[in-house]
Short mmCIF file of C-alpha atoms and ligand atoms in Angstrom, two decimals:
data_model
loop_
_atom_site.label_atom_id
_atom_site.label_comp_id
_atom_site.label_asym_id
_atom_site.label_seq_id
_atom_site.Cartn_x
_atom_site.Cartn_y
_atom_site.Cartn_z
CA MET A 1 6.77 61.86 -133.09
CA LYS A 2 7.21 58.71 -135.17
CA HIS A 3 4.87 56.82 -132.87
CA ALA A 4 2.17 59.49 -133.02
CA ALA A 5 2.40 59.59 -136.80
CA GLY A 6 2.09 55.78 -136.90
CA LEU A 7 -1.05 55.89 -134.78
CA LEU A 8 -2.67 58.48 -137.00
CA TRP A 9 -1.96 56.36 -140.04
CA VAL A 10 -3.54 53.35 -138.41
CA ALA A 11 -6.59 55.36 -137.39
CA LEU A 12 -7.08 56.51 -140.97
CA LEU A 13 -6.38 53.20 -142.66
CA GLY A 14 -7.09 50.81 -139.81
CA GLY A 15 -9.90 48.83 -141.46
CA ALA A 16 -8.01 48.12 -144.64
CA LEU A 17 -4.83 47.25 -142.78
CA VAL A 18 -6.45 44.77 -140.45
CA HIS A 19 -8.28 43.26 -143.38
CA SER A 20 -5.11 42.71 -145.41
CA GLY A 21 -3.47 41.17 -142.35
CA ALA A 22 -0.83 43.87 -142.04
CA GLN A 23 -0.14 45.92 -138.89
CA SER A 24 1.01 43.91 -135.90
CA SER A 25 -1.81 41.78 -134.52
CA PRO A 26 -3.78 43.78 -131.97
CA THR A 27 -4.89 40.67 -130.10
CA VAL A 28 -1.50 39.42 -128.88
CA ALA A 29 1.52 40.89 -127.11
CA ARG A 30 -0.34 43.82 -125.54
CA THR A 31 2.55 43.75 -123.06
CA PRO A 32 6.01 42.40 -123.92
CA PRO A 33 5.82 38.59 -124.35
CA MET A 34 7.14 36.52 -121.44
CA GLY A 35 8.34 32.96 -121.64
CA TRP A 36 11.31 30.70 -122.21
CA ASN A 37 13.31 29.85 -125.32
CA SER A 38 15.61 26.90 -125.91
CA TRP A 39 18.45 28.65 -127.77
CA ASN A 40 20.64 30.34 -125.16
CA ARG A 41 21.03 27.22 -123.05
CA PHE A 42 20.61 24.31 -125.47
CA GLY A 43 21.40 25.58 -128.99
CA THR A 44 20.23 22.95 -131.47
CA LYS A 45 20.54 20.13 -128.87
CA ILE A 46 16.83 20.05 -128.18
CA ASP A 47 14.14 17.40 -128.27
CA ASP A 48 10.54 16.78 -127.29
CA SER A 49 11.38 15.65 -123.76
CA ILE A 50 13.47 18.76 -122.99
CA ILE A 51 10.65 21.04 -124.13
CA ARG A 52 8.12 19.12 -122.01
CA ALA A 53 10.41 19.17 -118.99
CA GLU A 54 10.99 22.92 -119.33
CA ALA A 55 7.22 23.43 -119.54
CA ASP A 56 6.85 21.37 -116.35
CA ALA A 57 9.56 23.42 -114.67
CA MET A 58 7.99 26.67 -115.78
CA VAL A 59 4.98 25.73 -113.69
CA SER A 60 6.72 24.10 -110.70
CA SER A 61 9.34 26.84 -110.35
CA GLY A 62 6.76 29.62 -110.07
CA MET A 63 7.74 31.14 -113.43
CA LYS A 64 4.23 30.63 -114.79
CA ALA A 65 2.69 32.28 -111.73
CA ALA A 66 5.09 35.20 -112.27
CA GLY A 67 3.70 35.69 -115.79
CA TYR A 68 5.91 33.58 -118.06
CA GLU A 69 3.72 31.94 -120.66
CA TYR A 70 5.43 30.97 -123.94
CA VAL A 71 7.57 27.83 -124.22
CA ASN A 72 9.51 28.51 -127.39
CA ILE A 73 11.35 25.97 -129.50
CA ASP A 74 14.21 27.66 -131.33
CA ASP A 75 16.30 26.33 -134.23
CA GLY A 76 16.90 22.57 -134.44
CA TRP A 77 13.42 21.03 -134.59
CA GLU A 78 13.12 20.93 -138.40
CA GLY A 79 13.30 17.86 -140.61
CA GLN A 80 12.65 17.61 -144.36
CA ARG A 81 9.75 18.65 -146.59
CA ASP A 82 7.59 15.83 -147.87
CA SER A 83 6.53 15.40 -151.51
CA GLU A 84 3.76 18.00 -151.01
CA GLY A 85 6.15 20.50 -149.52
CA ASN A 86 4.92 20.01 -145.95
CA LEU A 87 7.69 20.60 -143.45
CA THR A 88 8.12 17.69 -141.05
CA PRO A 89 9.89 17.85 -137.70
CA ASN A 90 13.08 15.83 -137.31
CA ASN A 91 13.06 12.57 -135.32
CA LYS A 92 13.73 14.40 -132.04
CA PHE A 93 10.17 15.79 -132.27
CA PRO A 94 7.89 12.82 -132.99
CA ASP A 95 4.57 14.67 -132.71
CA MET A 96 4.33 18.44 -132.66
CA LYS A 97 0.57 18.45 -132.20
CA ALA A 98 0.90 16.29 -129.10
CA LEU A 99 3.71 18.50 -127.82
CA ALA A 100 1.56 21.61 -128.28
CA ALA A 101 -1.35 19.88 -126.51
CA TYR A 102 0.95 18.99 -123.63
CA VAL A 103 2.20 22.56 -123.28
CA HIS A 104 -1.38 23.85 -123.49
CA SER A 105 -2.47 21.36 -120.81
CA LYS A 106 -0.08 23.18 -118.45
CA GLY A 107 -1.82 26.47 -119.21
CA LEU A 108 1.16 27.57 -121.32
CA LYS A 109 1.66 28.40 -125.00
CA LEU A 110 4.01 26.96 -127.59
CA GLY A 111 6.41 28.87 -129.83
CA ILE A 112 8.32 27.70 -132.88
CA TYR A 113 11.12 28.95 -135.11
CA SER A 114 11.70 29.41 -138.83
CA SER A 115 13.43 31.66 -141.35
CA PRO A 116 12.25 33.65 -144.38
CA GLY A 117 15.30 32.23 -146.16
CA PRO A 118 15.76 28.76 -147.65
CA ARG A 119 17.84 27.73 -144.62
CA THR A 120 17.78 28.67 -140.94
CA CYS A 121 20.94 29.84 -139.16
CA GLY A 122 21.51 26.25 -138.05
CA GLY A 123 21.25 25.02 -141.66
CA PHE A 124 17.77 23.51 -141.33
CA ALA A 125 14.89 24.03 -143.78
CA GLY A 126 13.51 27.59 -143.79
CA SER A 127 10.12 28.83 -144.97
CA TYR A 128 11.20 30.43 -148.26
CA GLY A 129 8.56 29.68 -150.88
CA HIS A 130 6.38 27.93 -148.27
CA GLU A 131 5.31 30.85 -146.10
CA GLU A 132 1.54 30.24 -146.19
CA GLN A 133 1.93 26.48 -146.02
CA ASP A 134 4.16 26.75 -142.95
CA ALA A 135 1.93 29.28 -141.20
CA LYS A 136 -1.05 26.94 -141.70
CA LEU A 137 1.00 23.96 -140.53
CA PHE A 138 2.09 25.77 -137.36
CA ALA A 139 -1.52 26.81 -136.69
CA SER A 140 -2.71 23.21 -137.22
CA TRP A 141 -0.20 22.01 -134.62
CA GLY A 142 -1.45 24.60 -132.13
CA VAL A 143 1.55 26.92 -132.24
CA ASP A 144 1.05 30.32 -130.59
CA TYR A 145 4.27 32.16 -131.42
CA LEU A 146 6.67 32.27 -134.36
CA LYS A 147 10.25 33.50 -134.21
CA TYR A 148 11.18 34.26 -137.82
CA ASP A 149 14.92 34.62 -138.16
CA TRP A 150 16.64 36.23 -141.16
CA CYS A 151 19.61 33.84 -141.51
CA SER A 152 19.92 33.00 -145.25
CA ALA A 153 17.17 35.37 -146.49
CA GLY A 154 19.80 37.79 -147.83
CA SER A 155 20.69 35.21 -150.47
CA VAL A 156 17.24 35.39 -152.04
CA TYR A 157 16.01 38.93 -151.37
CA GLU A 158 17.23 42.44 -152.29
CA ARG A 159 17.48 45.12 -149.62
CA SER A 160 14.49 46.99 -151.08
CA GLN A 161 12.34 43.89 -150.42
CA TYR A 162 13.11 43.60 -146.69
CA PRO A 163 9.78 45.10 -145.52
CA GLU A 164 7.91 42.78 -147.91
CA VAL A 165 9.73 39.79 -146.45
CA LEU A 166 8.43 40.64 -142.98
CA HIS A 167 4.97 41.43 -144.35
CA LYS A 168 4.59 38.18 -146.26
CA MET A 169 4.70 36.03 -143.14
CA ALA A 170 2.53 38.54 -141.21
CA VAL A 171 -0.21 38.03 -143.79
CA ALA A 172 0.32 34.25 -143.78
CA LEU A 173 -0.02 34.18 -139.98
CA ALA A 174 -3.09 36.42 -140.05
CA HIS A 175 -4.74 33.95 -142.43
CA ALA A 176 -3.59 30.80 -140.65
CA GLY A 177 -6.62 30.66 -138.39
CA ARG A 178 -4.87 30.95 -135.03
CA PRO A 179 -3.54 34.03 -133.23
CA MET A 180 0.25 33.85 -133.15
CA VAL A 181 2.81 36.28 -131.81
CA TYR A 182 5.09 37.28 -134.66
CA SER A 183 8.72 37.82 -133.66
CA PHE A 184 10.96 38.99 -136.49
CA HIS A 185 14.74 39.14 -136.78
CA GLY A 186 15.76 41.06 -139.86
CA ARG A 187 18.65 43.17 -141.04
CA GLY A 188 19.10 46.95 -140.95
CA ALA A 189 16.63 49.40 -139.39
CA VAL A 190 13.77 46.91 -139.07
CA TRP A 191 12.04 49.11 -136.47
CA ASP A 192 11.26 51.67 -139.19
CA TYR A 193 8.63 49.38 -140.72
CA ALA A 194 8.25 46.33 -138.46
CA ALA A 195 5.04 47.31 -136.64
CA ALA A 196 3.36 48.67 -139.75
CA GLU A 197 4.24 45.51 -141.69
CA GLY A 198 2.85 43.27 -138.99
CA ALA A 199 5.50 42.18 -136.44
CA ASN A 200 4.78 42.10 -132.71
CA LEU A 201 8.48 42.26 -131.85
CA TRP A 202 11.67 42.67 -133.81
CA ARG A 203 15.30 42.17 -132.91
CA THR A 204 17.30 45.36 -132.55
CA THR A 205 20.73 43.77 -132.09
CA GLY A 206 22.95 40.87 -132.97
CA ASP A 207 23.00 37.89 -130.65
CA ILE A 208 23.40 38.22 -126.91
CA ARG A 209 25.99 36.07 -125.12
CA ASP A 210 26.23 35.08 -121.49
CA SER A 211 28.85 37.73 -120.77
CA TYR A 212 28.67 40.96 -118.80
CA ALA A 213 30.38 42.93 -121.60
CA ARG A 214 27.93 41.73 -124.23
CA MET A 215 24.92 42.36 -121.97
CA LEU A 216 26.11 45.95 -121.39
CA ALA A 217 26.88 46.49 -125.09
CA ILE A 218 23.30 45.57 -126.00
CA GLY A 219 21.41 46.95 -123.01
CA PHE A 220 22.82 50.47 -123.18
CA ALA A 221 22.72 50.76 -126.99
CA GLN A 222 18.95 50.90 -127.44
CA GLN A 223 18.79 54.69 -127.28
CA GLY A 224 16.43 56.30 -129.78
CA LEU A 225 14.41 53.16 -130.46
CA GLU A 226 11.92 53.82 -127.65
CA THR A 227 9.55 55.71 -129.96
CA PHE A 228 8.89 52.49 -131.89
CA ALA A 229 7.66 50.43 -128.93
CA GLY A 230 4.14 50.21 -127.58
CA PRO A 231 1.32 47.75 -126.85
CA GLY A 232 1.38 45.03 -129.52
CA HIS A 233 4.78 46.00 -130.99
CA TRP A 234 8.09 45.85 -129.16
CA ASN A 235 11.81 46.30 -129.66
CA ASP A 236 13.62 43.05 -128.88
CA PRO A 237 17.17 43.37 -127.54
CA ASP A 238 17.38 39.55 -127.54
CA MET A 239 16.64 36.96 -124.88
CA LEU A 240 17.73 36.69 -121.27
CA GLU A 241 20.92 34.95 -120.13
CA VAL A 242 19.98 35.11 -116.43
CA GLY A 243 21.10 31.92 -114.72
CA ASN A 244 23.32 30.56 -117.48
CA GLY A 245 26.46 30.94 -115.38
CA GLY A 246 28.58 33.50 -117.25
CA MET A 247 27.67 36.46 -115.05
CA LYS A 248 27.44 37.10 -111.33
CA ASP A 249 24.04 37.45 -109.70
CA ASN A 250 24.46 41.24 -109.36
CA GLU A 251 25.21 41.38 -113.11
CA TYR A 252 22.17 39.25 -113.87
CA ARG A 253 20.07 41.61 -111.72
CA MET A 254 21.39 44.48 -113.85
CA HIS A 255 20.53 42.52 -117.01
CA MET A 256 16.98 41.92 -115.77
CA SER A 257 16.58 45.55 -114.59
CA VAL A 258 17.71 46.98 -117.94
CA TRP A 259 15.51 44.63 -119.96
CA CYS A 260 12.47 45.55 -117.82
CA LEU A 261 13.22 49.26 -118.20
CA LEU A 262 13.40 48.71 -121.97
CA ALA A 263 9.98 46.99 -121.99
CA ALA A 264 11.79 44.09 -123.62
CA PRO A 265 10.28 40.67 -124.19
CA LEU A 266 11.29 38.53 -121.19
CA LEU A 267 12.33 35.20 -122.62
CA ALA A 268 14.31 33.27 -120.08
CA GLY A 269 17.16 31.33 -121.67
CA ASN A 270 18.36 29.18 -118.78
CA ASP A 271 17.54 25.63 -117.72
CA LEU A 272 14.44 26.11 -115.58
CA ARG A 273 14.78 22.57 -114.19
CA THR A 274 17.99 23.27 -112.32
CA MET A 275 18.07 26.99 -111.57
CA THR A 276 19.37 28.26 -108.24
CA PRO A 277 17.02 29.98 -105.80
CA GLU A 278 18.79 33.28 -106.58
CA THR A 279 18.20 32.88 -110.33
CA ARG A 280 14.54 32.14 -109.64
CA THR A 281 14.31 35.22 -107.43
CA ILE A 282 15.80 37.38 -110.19
CA LEU A 283 13.47 36.03 -112.87
CA THR A 284 10.28 36.12 -110.80
CA ASN A 285 10.41 39.31 -108.72
CA PRO A 286 6.86 40.63 -109.24
CA GLU A 287 7.71 44.31 -108.76
CA VAL A 288 10.51 44.14 -111.31
CA ILE A 289 8.30 42.28 -113.80
CA ALA A 290 5.53 44.86 -113.25
CA VAL A 291 7.86 47.51 -114.68
CA ASP A 292 8.33 45.47 -117.85
CA GLN A 293 4.65 44.62 -118.10
CA ASP A 294 3.33 48.08 -117.28
CA PRO A 295 0.12 48.60 -119.31
CA ALA A 296 1.22 51.96 -120.73
CA GLY A 297 3.85 50.07 -122.71
CA THR A 298 6.34 52.93 -122.74
CA GLU A 299 9.93 51.90 -123.33
CA GLY A 300 12.40 53.47 -120.93
CA ARG A 301 15.49 55.42 -121.95
CA ILE A 302 18.80 56.62 -120.62
CA VAL A 303 18.33 60.00 -118.93
CA TYR A 304 21.94 60.38 -117.80
CA GLN A 305 25.13 58.65 -118.81
CA GLN A 306 28.73 59.43 -117.93
CA GLY A 307 31.63 57.03 -117.53
CA PRO A 308 30.57 54.11 -115.35
CA ILE A 309 27.20 55.69 -114.56
CA ALA A 310 23.95 55.25 -116.43
CA VAL A 311 20.51 56.24 -115.22
CA MET A 312 17.54 54.78 -117.06
CA MET A 313 13.94 55.86 -116.56
CA LYS A 314 10.66 54.31 -117.66
CA PRO A 315 7.42 56.24 -117.13
CA LEU A 316 4.65 54.00 -115.77
CA ALA A 317 0.90 54.08 -116.29
CA ASP A 318 0.16 55.38 -112.77
CA GLY A 319 2.44 58.40 -113.21
CA SER A 320 5.29 56.91 -111.21
CA ARG A 321 8.75 56.36 -112.68
CA ALA A 322 10.87 53.23 -112.69
CA VAL A 323 14.50 54.26 -112.41
CA GLY A 324 17.66 52.17 -112.69
CA LEU A 325 20.86 53.68 -111.28
CA PHE A 326 23.69 51.64 -112.75
CA ASN A 327 27.39 51.40 -112.03
CA ARG A 328 28.89 49.58 -114.99
CA GLU A 329 32.50 49.55 -113.82
CA GLN A 330 34.68 48.67 -110.81
CA GLY A 331 34.45 50.33 -107.38
CA VAL A 332 31.54 52.08 -105.72
CA VAL A 333 29.97 55.19 -107.27
CA THR A 334 27.43 57.60 -105.82
CA ILE A 335 24.53 58.22 -108.19
CA SER A 336 21.67 60.73 -107.88
CA VAL A 337 18.46 61.21 -109.72
CA ASN A 338 16.75 64.62 -109.55
CA PHE A 339 13.00 64.24 -109.34
CA ARG A 340 12.33 67.30 -111.52
CA ASP A 341 14.57 65.88 -114.26
CA ILE A 342 12.25 62.91 -114.61
CA GLY A 343 9.04 64.91 -114.50
CA LEU A 344 8.19 64.45 -110.82
CA PRO A 345 7.51 67.04 -108.09
CA GLU A 346 10.14 67.97 -105.45
CA GLU A 347 8.73 65.53 -102.90
CA ALA A 348 8.58 61.87 -103.80
CA SER A 349 8.64 58.46 -102.21
CA VAL A 350 11.06 55.79 -103.32
CA ARG A 351 10.68 52.02 -103.22
CA ASP A 352 13.53 49.60 -103.89
CA LEU A 353 12.23 46.96 -106.30
CA TRP A 354 14.87 44.29 -105.71
CA LEU A 355 14.70 44.62 -101.91
CA ARG A 356 10.92 45.14 -102.17
CA ARG A 357 11.14 47.77 -99.47
CA ASP A 358 10.00 51.38 -99.13
CA LEU A 359 13.00 53.65 -98.69
CA GLY A 360 10.91 56.65 -97.56
CA ARG A 361 10.15 60.15 -98.76
CA PHE A 362 12.88 62.27 -100.28
CA HIS A 363 13.19 65.96 -101.15
CA GLY A 364 14.56 66.98 -104.55
CA ARG A 365 16.56 63.90 -105.30
CA TYR A 366 17.40 60.34 -104.41
CA THR A 367 21.09 59.51 -103.96
CA VAL A 368 22.61 56.10 -103.44
CA ASP A 369 26.00 54.36 -103.40
CA VAL A 370 26.00 51.68 -106.07
CA PRO A 371 28.47 48.79 -105.87
CA GLU A 372 30.42 47.71 -108.95
CA HIS A 373 28.63 45.97 -111.81
CA SER A 374 25.32 46.62 -110.07
CA GLY A 375 22.17 48.61 -110.28
CA VAL A 376 19.75 50.04 -107.79
CA PHE A 377 16.28 49.67 -109.24
CA VAL A 378 13.58 51.86 -107.74
CA ARG A 379 10.06 53.07 -108.34
CA ILE A 380 9.55 56.74 -107.54
CA ARG A 381 6.15 58.34 -107.05
C1 LIG B 401 20.32 33.41 -134.81
C2 LIG B 401 19.42 34.06 -133.77
C3 LIG B 401 19.49 33.30 -132.47
C4 LIG B 401 19.10 31.85 -132.71
C5 LIG B 401 19.95 31.24 -133.80
C6 LIG B 401 19.45 29.86 -134.20
O1 LIG B 401 21.65 33.51 -134.44
O2 LIG B 401 19.76 35.40 -133.57
O3 LIG B 401 18.64 33.90 -131.50
O4 LIG B 401 17.74 31.79 -133.06
O5 LIG B 401 19.96 32.04 -134.98
O6 LIG B 401 20.21 29.27 -135.21
#
């Protein structure tokens, strides 16, 4: 309902909105952004050579070929403002323009990080009072993506101003002269206004950690937000932890499956230079990624949930359904999905997306034994 109403509003006011720079940019993020971000693995211990090496690894590992595109610098790159208020990088980033050119030379795009507050979460300079100047600076470097993180903004803005805070940078980016993906992390029910005010993605949760419990707590708590997602504007349940070592491979497969069903941005957060073959397989499976990147841009939802069991379903552009049958606890559980319950006819064929194998035609339902902390991820048509 919400989504339909939003579309109508855009259709009526579209010209004016685009002109003022509001409404999430229609030219970027038509499908959920894919890439890598420095935070989950490196925190603020980043520098120019790490970013270059991760860009190299994104190509050599096959991540780029699988669709990953953005190489995103998170918090920790910022230095001081000069006498004219221009933000300079710290001495770990000698030349941002050259870094952007390097990343572009690999056929990739560069992302950067700031805050609407005076300080970022790591205590570095934020964009408060310098929004247009920073947007222009990022564009002049060749930046293609901005993660704009609330952090200290609550110290300078009232709650009633929150949508304006998002909007201000959207307008600044729209006027900066370079298309940039706008990723916003605010406070409260950001999804209510984020797309209309100009964000391409917005965080829906607090920070992820590399733990199974935290991954579950985020992944299965996105219910009800699916109406806000669509081409150009996405819910962001935070970045991937796949390959960082705190979960087992079956748990990382569940993490990846759930994020793809949610049409979440896929921002790998591991060290691409040293990942295991299994991690690479999880991050690059083309049939799994195709669910996330489906052109219809419909976010999946939980269709059944009881105790250890959760079944998530994402309708796909070709009429098929991606379905995740998850066992969140210990021991094996048998899980079924009824075809009629997910809008399919009695007869359907099922393909296992992790095994990349057709399982055959089934009548009425598909039933499978799911091992502990695992999911079976299928496409049913
Ligand atoms: C917040 C964000 C994280 C990361 C850090 C950087 O915690 O949610 O994703 O960007 O700030 O300081």
